[in-house]
Amino acid sequence: MPSTTLPEPAADVPESAADAVFHGIVQGLAQQRFVPGQRLVEMDLAAQFGVSRASVREALQRLAAEGLVDLFRNKGAAIRTLSARETLEVLDVAERMTGLLARSAARAVAAGAPRAPIEDALARLHEADRSQDQDIFASARRALYRALLATSGSRELRRLLPSIHMPIVYAQHRPATLQQVRMRDYQAMCEAILKGDEVAADQAGMQHVRNVREAIEAALGKQERSAAQPPDGKRQPTPRQARR
């Protein structure tokens, strides 16, 4: 495995002040600096990002168009919160798209596309995993997806993937096992891609999202059971027991 002196992967460079706010909020979701349901105040964001309020408003409109932010008439904006059903619907779409991304990247590798960008991104992800720093891991994960997109060369995937609300899913649902699931799955997916095996890559990409879904569903079930438990820890009597 490469040493810990890998060059930092190129990130998406904002082209305008509104871009800086847009990408800053999306990255902030991954780093837990912004959370679902959080109110977004124009004046505070303008100060935080060093831009005008007009640029903030433009960024919020774009975030709303992407479904990441809810705009309220005369009440400002807030990071969108997904219901359990909406979360599972997002994962349904992400499953197909991740499989397609992995398949497309594998096809490109088989046709002669360089392997180094994916190998370097995967190595950086392993370093981030060892660091146990969520911010570093989130940055490395985004770099891996950028490498896969660049390798695939697909304009449609580049256009469609950002519209999937996975940043909110990951910000809203953080099961303790999720990073281990992702690390294991990314390794399997990248191995198939680097072999140029389209079928195996497609299956690994979809299986990754299925595993994420399983972890989130388990956490949701635990939350539901906890909410149903009365504060004193005693189970509520059934209707039949109550009549006795």
Coordinates of C-alpha atoms in Angstrom, one line a residue:
M1 CA 0.0 0.0 0.0
P2 CA 1.3 3.5 -0.8
S3 CA 2.9 5.5 2.0
T4 CA 1.2 8.2 4.1
T5 CA 2.6 10.9 1.8
L6 CA 0.0 10.6 -0.9
P7 CA -0.8 13.9 -2.6
E8 CA -4.1 15.4 -1.6
P9 CA -6.7 14.6 -4.3
A10 CA -8.1 17.5 -6.2
A11 CA -11.4 18.7 -4.9
D12 CA -14.2 20.6 -6.7
V13 CA -13.0 24.2 -6.7
P14 CA -15.8 26.7 -6.2
E15 CA -16.1 29.0 -9.2
S16 CA -18.2 31.7 -7.5
A17 CA -19.2 32.9 -4.0
A18 CA -22.4 31.0 -4.3
D19 CA -20.5 27.9 -5.2
A20 CA -18.4 28.3 -2.0
V21 CA -21.6 28.4 0.1
F22 CA -23.2 25.5 -1.8
H23 CA -20.2 23.2 -1.5
G24 CA -19.5 24.3 2.0
I25 CA -23.0 23.3 3.2
V26 CA -22.8 20.0 1.4
Q27 CA -19.4 19.2 2.9
G28 CA -20.6 20.5 6.3
L29 CA -23.3 17.9 6.3
A30 CA -20.7 15.1 5.9
Q31 CA -18.6 16.7 8.7
Q32 CA -21.6 17.3 11.0
R33 CA -21.1 21.0 11.0
F34 CA -24.6 21.2 9.6
V35 CA -27.4 18.7 10.6
P36 CA -30.8 17.9 9.2
G37 CA -33.5 20.3 10.6
Q38 CA -31.0 23.0 11.3
R39 CA -32.1 26.6 10.4
L40 CA -29.9 28.4 7.9
V41 CA -29.7 32.2 8.6
E42 CA -28.6 34.3 5.7
M43 CA -26.6 36.7 7.8
D44 CA -24.8 34.0 9.7
L45 CA -23.9 32.1 6.5
A46 CA -22.7 35.3 4.8
A47 CA -20.3 35.9 7.7
Q48 CA -19.2 32.3 7.9
F49 CA -18.3 32.1 4.2
G50 CA -17.2 35.7 3.7
V51 CA -19.7 36.4 0.9
S52 CA -22.7 38.6 0.3
R53 CA -26.2 37.7 1.3
A54 CA -27.2 37.7 -2.3
S55 CA -24.6 34.9 -2.9
V56 CA -26.1 33.0 0.1
R57 CA -29.6 33.3 -1.3
E58 CA -28.4 32.0 -4.7
A59 CA -26.7 29.0 -3.0
L60 CA -29.9 28.3 -0.9
Q61 CA -32.0 28.3 -4.0
R62 CA -29.6 25.8 -5.6
L63 CA -29.6 23.6 -2.5
A64 CA -33.4 23.8 -2.5
A65 CA -33.5 22.7 -6.2
E66 CA -31.3 19.8 -5.3
G67 CA -33.7 18.8 -2.5
L68 CA -31.1 19.4 0.3
V69 CA -32.7 22.5 1.8
D70 CA -36.4 23.4 2.5
L71 CA -37.3 27.1 1.9
F72 CA -40.1 28.5 4.0
R73 CA -42.0 31.7 3.0
N74 CA -41.0 34.5 5.3
K75 CA -39.3 31.9 7.6
G76 CA -35.9 31.4 5.9
A77 CA -34.4 28.0 5.2
A78 CA -33.5 24.7 6.9
I79 CA -31.5 21.6 6.1
R80 CA -34.1 19.0 4.9
T81 CA -35.0 16.2 7.2
L82 CA -36.0 12.8 5.6
S83 CA -38.7 10.6 7.0
A84 CA -37.9 6.9 7.3
R85 CA -39.8 6.2 4.1
E86 CA -38.0 9.0 2.2
T87 CA -34.6 7.6 3.5
L88 CA -35.4 4.2 2.1
E89 CA -36.5 5.6 -1.2
V90 CA -33.2 7.5 -1.5
L91 CA -31.4 4.3 -0.8
D92 CA -33.4 2.5 -3.5
V93 CA -32.1 5.0 -6.1
A94 CA -28.6 5.1 -4.7
E95 CA -28.4 1.3 -4.9
R96 CA -29.0 1.4 -8.7
M97 CA -26.8 4.4 -9.3
T98 CA -23.8 3.1 -7.3
G99 CA -23.9 -0.2 -9.2
L100 CA -24.0 1.7 -12.5
L101 CA -21.1 3.9 -11.4
A102 CA -19.0 0.9 -10.5
R103 CA -19.9 -0.9 -13.7
S104 CA -19.1 2.2 -15.8
A105 CA -15.7 2.7 -14.0
A106 CA -14.8 -1.0 -14.5
R107 CA -15.7 -0.8 -18.2
A108 CA -13.4 2.1 -18.5
V109 CA -10.5 0.3 -16.7
A110 CA -11.0 -2.7 -19.0
A111 CA -10.7 -0.4 -22.0
G112 CA -7.4 1.0 -20.7
A113 CA -8.3 3.9 -18.4
P114 CA -5.5 4.5 -15.8
R115 CA -5.9 2.6 -12.5
A116 CA -3.8 5.0 -10.4
P117 CA -6.5 7.6 -9.5
I118 CA -8.7 4.8 -8.0
E119 CA -5.8 3.1 -6.3
D120 CA -4.6 6.3 -4.7
A121 CA -8.1 7.3 -3.6
L122 CA -8.6 3.9 -2.0
A123 CA -5.2 4.1 -0.2
R124 CA -6.2 7.5 1.1
L125 CA -9.5 6.1 2.3
H126 CA -7.6 3.3 4.3
E127 CA -5.4 6.0 5.9
A128 CA -8.6 8.0 6.8
D129 CA -10.1 4.9 8.3
R130 CA -7.1 4.3 10.5
S131 CA -7.1 7.9 11.6
Q132 CA -10.6 7.5 13.2
D133 CA -11.4 11.1 12.1
Q134 CA -14.8 11.4 10.6
D135 CA -14.0 14.6 8.7
I136 CA -10.9 13.1 7.1
F137 CA -12.9 9.9 6.2
A138 CA -15.7 12.0 4.7
S139 CA -13.2 13.9 2.6
A140 CA -11.5 10.7 1.5
R141 CA -14.8 9.1 0.6
R142 CA -15.8 12.1 -1.6
A143 CA -12.3 11.9 -3.3
L144 CA -13.0 8.2 -4.1
Y145 CA -16.3 9.0 -5.7
R146 CA -14.6 11.8 -7.7
A147 CA -12.0 9.3 -8.9
L148 CA -14.7 6.8 -9.9
L149 CA -16.7 9.4 -11.7
A150 CA -13.6 10.7 -13.5
T151 CA -12.6 7.2 -14.5
S152 CA -16.1 6.4 -15.8
G153 CA -16.1 9.4 -18.0
S154 CA -19.9 9.5 -17.8
R155 CA -21.5 12.9 -18.1
E156 CA -24.9 11.6 -17.1
L157 CA -23.6 10.0 -13.9
R158 CA -21.7 13.3 -13.1
R159 CA -25.0 15.1 -13.6
L160 CA -27.3 12.7 -11.7
L161 CA -25.3 11.5 -8.7
P162 CA -25.2 14.8 -6.9
S163 CA -29.0 14.9 -7.0
I164 CA -29.3 11.8 -4.8
H165 CA -29.8 12.9 -1.2
M166 CA -27.1 10.7 0.3
P167 CA -25.5 13.6 2.1
I168 CA -28.7 14.0 4.2
V169 CA -29.0 10.2 4.7
Y170 CA -25.5 10.0 6.1
A171 CA -25.9 13.2 8.2
Q172 CA -29.2 12.0 9.6
H173 CA -28.4 8.3 10.2
R174 CA -25.0 7.4 11.7
P175 CA -25.2 3.8 13.0
A176 CA -22.0 2.9 14.9
T177 CA -21.2 0.2 12.3
L178 CA -21.6 2.3 9.2
Q179 CA -18.0 3.3 8.7
Q180 CA -16.9 -0.4 9.0
V181 CA -19.6 -1.4 6.5
R182 CA -18.5 1.3 4.0
M183 CA -14.8 0.6 4.3
R184 CA -15.3 -3.1 3.7
D185 CA -17.6 -2.5 0.8
Y186 CA -15.4 0.2 -0.9
Q187 CA -12.5 -2.3 -0.9
A188 CA -14.6 -5.0 -2.6
M189 CA -16.1 -2.6 -5.1
C190 CA -12.7 -1.1 -6.0
E191 CA -11.1 -4.5 -6.4
A192 CA -13.7 -5.5 -8.9
I193 CA -13.4 -2.2 -10.7
L194 CA -9.6 -2.4 -10.9
K195 CA -10.0 -5.9 -12.4
G196 CA -12.2 -4.4 -15.1
D197 CA -15.0 -6.9 -14.0
E198 CA -18.2 -5.0 -14.9
V199 CA -20.6 -7.6 -13.5
A200 CA -18.8 -8.0 -10.2
A201 CA -18.3 -4.2 -9.8
D202 CA -22.0 -3.6 -10.4
Q203 CA -23.0 -6.2 -7.9
A204 CA -20.5 -4.9 -5.3
G205 CA -21.8 -1.3 -5.8
M206 CA -25.4 -2.3 -5.2
Q207 CA -24.5 -4.6 -2.3
H208 CA -22.7 -1.7 -0.6
V209 CA -25.9 0.4 -0.6
R210 CA -27.9 -2.7 0.6
N211 CA -25.5 -3.0 3.5
V212 CA -25.9 0.6 4.3
R213 CA -29.7 0.2 4.2
E214 CA -29.5 -2.8 6.5
A215 CA -27.5 -0.8 9.1
I216 CA -29.9 2.1 8.9
E217 CA -33.0 0.0 9.1
A218 CA -31.6 -1.7 12.2
A219 CA -30.9 1.7 13.8
L220 CA -34.4 2.9 12.9
G221 CA -36.0 -0.3 14.4
K222 CA -34.0 0.3 17.6
Q223 CA -35.2 3.9 17.8
E224 CA -38.9 2.8 17.3
R225 CA -38.6 0.2 20.0
S226 CA -37.0 2.7 22.4
A227 CA -39.7 5.3 21.6
A228 CA -42.4 2.6 22.4
Q229 CA -40.9 1.8 25.8
P230 CA -42.5 3.8 28.6
P231 CA -40.2 6.0 30.7
D232 CA -40.4 3.7 33.8
G233 CA -39.2 0.8 31.7
K234 CA -42.4 -1.2 32.3
R235 CA -44.2 -2.6 29.4
Q236 CA -47.7 -1.3 28.7
P237 CA -50.4 -3.9 29.5
T238 CA -52.1 -5.4 26.5
P239 CA -55.9 -4.5 26.1
R240 CA -56.7 -8.0 27.4
Q241 CA -54.5 -7.6 30.5
A242 CA -56.0 -4.1 31.2
R243 CA -59.5 -5.6 31.3
R244 CA -58.6 -8.0 34.1

